[in-house]
PDB file of C-alpha atoms in Angstrom:
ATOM      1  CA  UNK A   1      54.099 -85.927 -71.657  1.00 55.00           C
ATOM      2  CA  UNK A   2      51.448 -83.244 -70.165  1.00 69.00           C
ATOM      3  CA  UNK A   3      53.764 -82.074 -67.902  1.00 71.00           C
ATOM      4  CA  UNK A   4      56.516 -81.443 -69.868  1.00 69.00           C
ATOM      5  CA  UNK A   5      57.592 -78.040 -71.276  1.00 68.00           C
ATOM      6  CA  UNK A   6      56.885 -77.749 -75.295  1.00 69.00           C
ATOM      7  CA  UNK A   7      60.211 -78.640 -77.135  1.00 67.00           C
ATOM      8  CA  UNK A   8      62.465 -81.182 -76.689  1.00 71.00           C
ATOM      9  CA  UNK A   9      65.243 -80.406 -73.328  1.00 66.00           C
ATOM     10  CA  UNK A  10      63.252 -78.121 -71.964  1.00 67.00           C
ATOM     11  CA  UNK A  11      62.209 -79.776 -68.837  1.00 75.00           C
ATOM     12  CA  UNK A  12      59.133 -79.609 -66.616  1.00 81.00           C
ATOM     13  CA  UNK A  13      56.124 -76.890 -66.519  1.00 78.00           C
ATOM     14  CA  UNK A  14      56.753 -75.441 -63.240  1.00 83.00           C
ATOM     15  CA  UNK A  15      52.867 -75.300 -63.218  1.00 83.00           C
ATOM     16  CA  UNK A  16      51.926 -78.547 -63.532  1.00 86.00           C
ATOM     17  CA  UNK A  17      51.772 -79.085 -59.336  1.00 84.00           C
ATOM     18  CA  UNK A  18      49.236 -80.540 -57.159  1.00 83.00           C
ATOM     19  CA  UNK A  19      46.361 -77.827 -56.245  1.00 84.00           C
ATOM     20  CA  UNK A  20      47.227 -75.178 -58.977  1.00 87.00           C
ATOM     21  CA  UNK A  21      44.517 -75.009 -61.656  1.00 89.00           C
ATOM     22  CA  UNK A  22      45.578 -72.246 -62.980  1.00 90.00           C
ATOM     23  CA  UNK A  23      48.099 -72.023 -66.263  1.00 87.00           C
ATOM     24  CA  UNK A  24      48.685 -75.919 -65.360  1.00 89.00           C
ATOM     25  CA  UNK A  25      48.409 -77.347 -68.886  1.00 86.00           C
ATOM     26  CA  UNK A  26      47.892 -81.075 -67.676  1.00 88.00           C
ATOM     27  CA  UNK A  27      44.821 -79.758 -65.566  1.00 91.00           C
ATOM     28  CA  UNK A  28      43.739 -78.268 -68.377  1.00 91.00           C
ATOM     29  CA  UNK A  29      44.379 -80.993 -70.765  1.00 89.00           C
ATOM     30  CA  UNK A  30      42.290 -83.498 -68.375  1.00 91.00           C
ATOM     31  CA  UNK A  31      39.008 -81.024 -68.517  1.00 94.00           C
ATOM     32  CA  UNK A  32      39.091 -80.602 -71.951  1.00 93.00           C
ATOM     33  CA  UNK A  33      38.625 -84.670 -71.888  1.00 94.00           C
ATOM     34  CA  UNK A  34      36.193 -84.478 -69.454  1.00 95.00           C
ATOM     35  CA  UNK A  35      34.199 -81.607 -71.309  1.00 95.00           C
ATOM     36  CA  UNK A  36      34.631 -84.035 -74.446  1.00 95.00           C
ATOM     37  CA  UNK A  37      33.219 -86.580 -72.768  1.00 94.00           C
ATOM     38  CA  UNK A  38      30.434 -84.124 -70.394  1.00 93.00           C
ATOM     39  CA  UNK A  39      28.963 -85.947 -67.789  1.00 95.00           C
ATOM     40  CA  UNK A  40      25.847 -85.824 -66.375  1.00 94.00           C
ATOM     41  CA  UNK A  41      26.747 -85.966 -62.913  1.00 96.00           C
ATOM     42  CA  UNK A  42      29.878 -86.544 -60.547  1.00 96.00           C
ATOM     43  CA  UNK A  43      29.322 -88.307 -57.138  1.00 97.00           C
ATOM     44  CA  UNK A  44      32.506 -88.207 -55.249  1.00 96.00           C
ATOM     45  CA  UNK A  45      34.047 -88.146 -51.275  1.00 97.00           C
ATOM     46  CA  UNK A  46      36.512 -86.549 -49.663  1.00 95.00           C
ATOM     47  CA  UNK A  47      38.072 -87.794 -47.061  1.00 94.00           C
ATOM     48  CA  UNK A  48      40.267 -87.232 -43.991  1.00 91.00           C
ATOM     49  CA  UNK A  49      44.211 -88.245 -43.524  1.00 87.00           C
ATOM     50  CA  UNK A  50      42.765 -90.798 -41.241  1.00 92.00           C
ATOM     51  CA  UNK A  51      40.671 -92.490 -44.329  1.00 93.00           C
ATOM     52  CA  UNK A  52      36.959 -91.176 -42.530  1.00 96.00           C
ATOM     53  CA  UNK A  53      34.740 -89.639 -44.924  1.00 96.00           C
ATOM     54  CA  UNK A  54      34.587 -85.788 -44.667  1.00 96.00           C
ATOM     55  CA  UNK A  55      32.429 -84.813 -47.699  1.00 95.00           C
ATOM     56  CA  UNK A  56      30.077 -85.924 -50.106  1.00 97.00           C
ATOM     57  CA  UNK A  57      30.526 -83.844 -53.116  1.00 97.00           C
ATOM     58  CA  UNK A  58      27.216 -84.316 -56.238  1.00 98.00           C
ATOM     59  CA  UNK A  59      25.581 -82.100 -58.694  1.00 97.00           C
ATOM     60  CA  UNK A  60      27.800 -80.673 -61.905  1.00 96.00           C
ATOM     61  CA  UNK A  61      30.827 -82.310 -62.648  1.00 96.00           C
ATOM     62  CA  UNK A  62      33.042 -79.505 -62.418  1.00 95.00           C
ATOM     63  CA  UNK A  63      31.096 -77.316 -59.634  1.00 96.00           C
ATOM     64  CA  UNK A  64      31.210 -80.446 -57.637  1.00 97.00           C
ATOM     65  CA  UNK A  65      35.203 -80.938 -58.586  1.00 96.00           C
ATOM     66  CA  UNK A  66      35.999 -77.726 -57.462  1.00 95.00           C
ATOM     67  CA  UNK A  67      34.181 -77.903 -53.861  1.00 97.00           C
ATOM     68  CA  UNK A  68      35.523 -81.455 -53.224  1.00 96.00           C
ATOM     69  CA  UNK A  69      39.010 -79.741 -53.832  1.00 93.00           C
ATOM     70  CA  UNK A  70      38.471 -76.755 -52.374  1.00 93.00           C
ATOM     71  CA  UNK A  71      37.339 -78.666 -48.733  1.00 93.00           C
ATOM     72  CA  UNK A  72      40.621 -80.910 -49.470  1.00 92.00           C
ATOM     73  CA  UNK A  73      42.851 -77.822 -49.639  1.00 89.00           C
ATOM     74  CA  UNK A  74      40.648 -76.466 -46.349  1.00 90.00           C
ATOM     75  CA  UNK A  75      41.019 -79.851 -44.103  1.00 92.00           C
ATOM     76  CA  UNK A  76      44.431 -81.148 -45.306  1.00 87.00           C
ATOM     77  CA  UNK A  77      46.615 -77.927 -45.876  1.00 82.00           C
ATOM     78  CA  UNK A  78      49.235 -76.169 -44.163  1.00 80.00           C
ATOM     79  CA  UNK A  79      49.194 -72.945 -43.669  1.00 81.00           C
ATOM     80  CA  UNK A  80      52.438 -70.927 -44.556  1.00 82.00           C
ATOM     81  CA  UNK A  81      53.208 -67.953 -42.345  1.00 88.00           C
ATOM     82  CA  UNK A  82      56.202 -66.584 -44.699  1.00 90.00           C
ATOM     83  CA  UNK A  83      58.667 -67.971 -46.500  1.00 89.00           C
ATOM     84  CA  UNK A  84      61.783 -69.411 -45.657  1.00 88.00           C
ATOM     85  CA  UNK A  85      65.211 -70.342 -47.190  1.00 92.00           C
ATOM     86  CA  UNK A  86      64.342 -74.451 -46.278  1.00 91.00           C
ATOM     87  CA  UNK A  87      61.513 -76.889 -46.008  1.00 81.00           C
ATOM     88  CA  UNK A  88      61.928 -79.814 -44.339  1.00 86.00           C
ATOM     89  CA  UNK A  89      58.520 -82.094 -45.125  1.00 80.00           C
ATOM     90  CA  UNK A  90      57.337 -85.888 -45.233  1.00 78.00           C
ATOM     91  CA  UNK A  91      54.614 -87.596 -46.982  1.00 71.00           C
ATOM     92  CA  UNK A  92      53.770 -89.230 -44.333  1.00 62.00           C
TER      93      UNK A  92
END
């Protein structure tokens, strides 16, 4: 399991979240597949909570990966004034 800690009873990687690329090891583990694999191109969209489109995202796999998430983070995310001692959230 990619998002389990090495060795057995050690639980789950605390890094292995949505949006965190770095030190997550089943990011990581999915580009090395796609570097096996190296692409030509990536066409993809982002789109809205609503289901509209937002973005077209095309060129280099992984510079167009990156924007695509990066306008994701920028039209869907919360911003977080400080922290708190609870977080009430839904889904939905």
């Amino acid at each position: 399991m990619l998002a389990l800690n090495p060795g057995a009873g050690t639980g789950c990687n605390p890094n292995v979240t949505s949006a965190n690329f770095k030190d997550n090891t089943f990011h990581e583990d999915l580009m090395e597949c796609v570097e096996f694999v190296n692409p030509a191109f990536l066409f993809d969209v982002v789109l809205t909570a609503e289901g509209k489109l937002h973005e077209i995202v095309a060129g280099n796999w992984k510079t167009a990966f990156f924007k695509g998430c990066e306008d994701l983070l920028e039209i869907s995310g919360v911003p977080i004034k400080e922290q708190a001692d609870v977080v009430i959230a839904s889904g939905g």
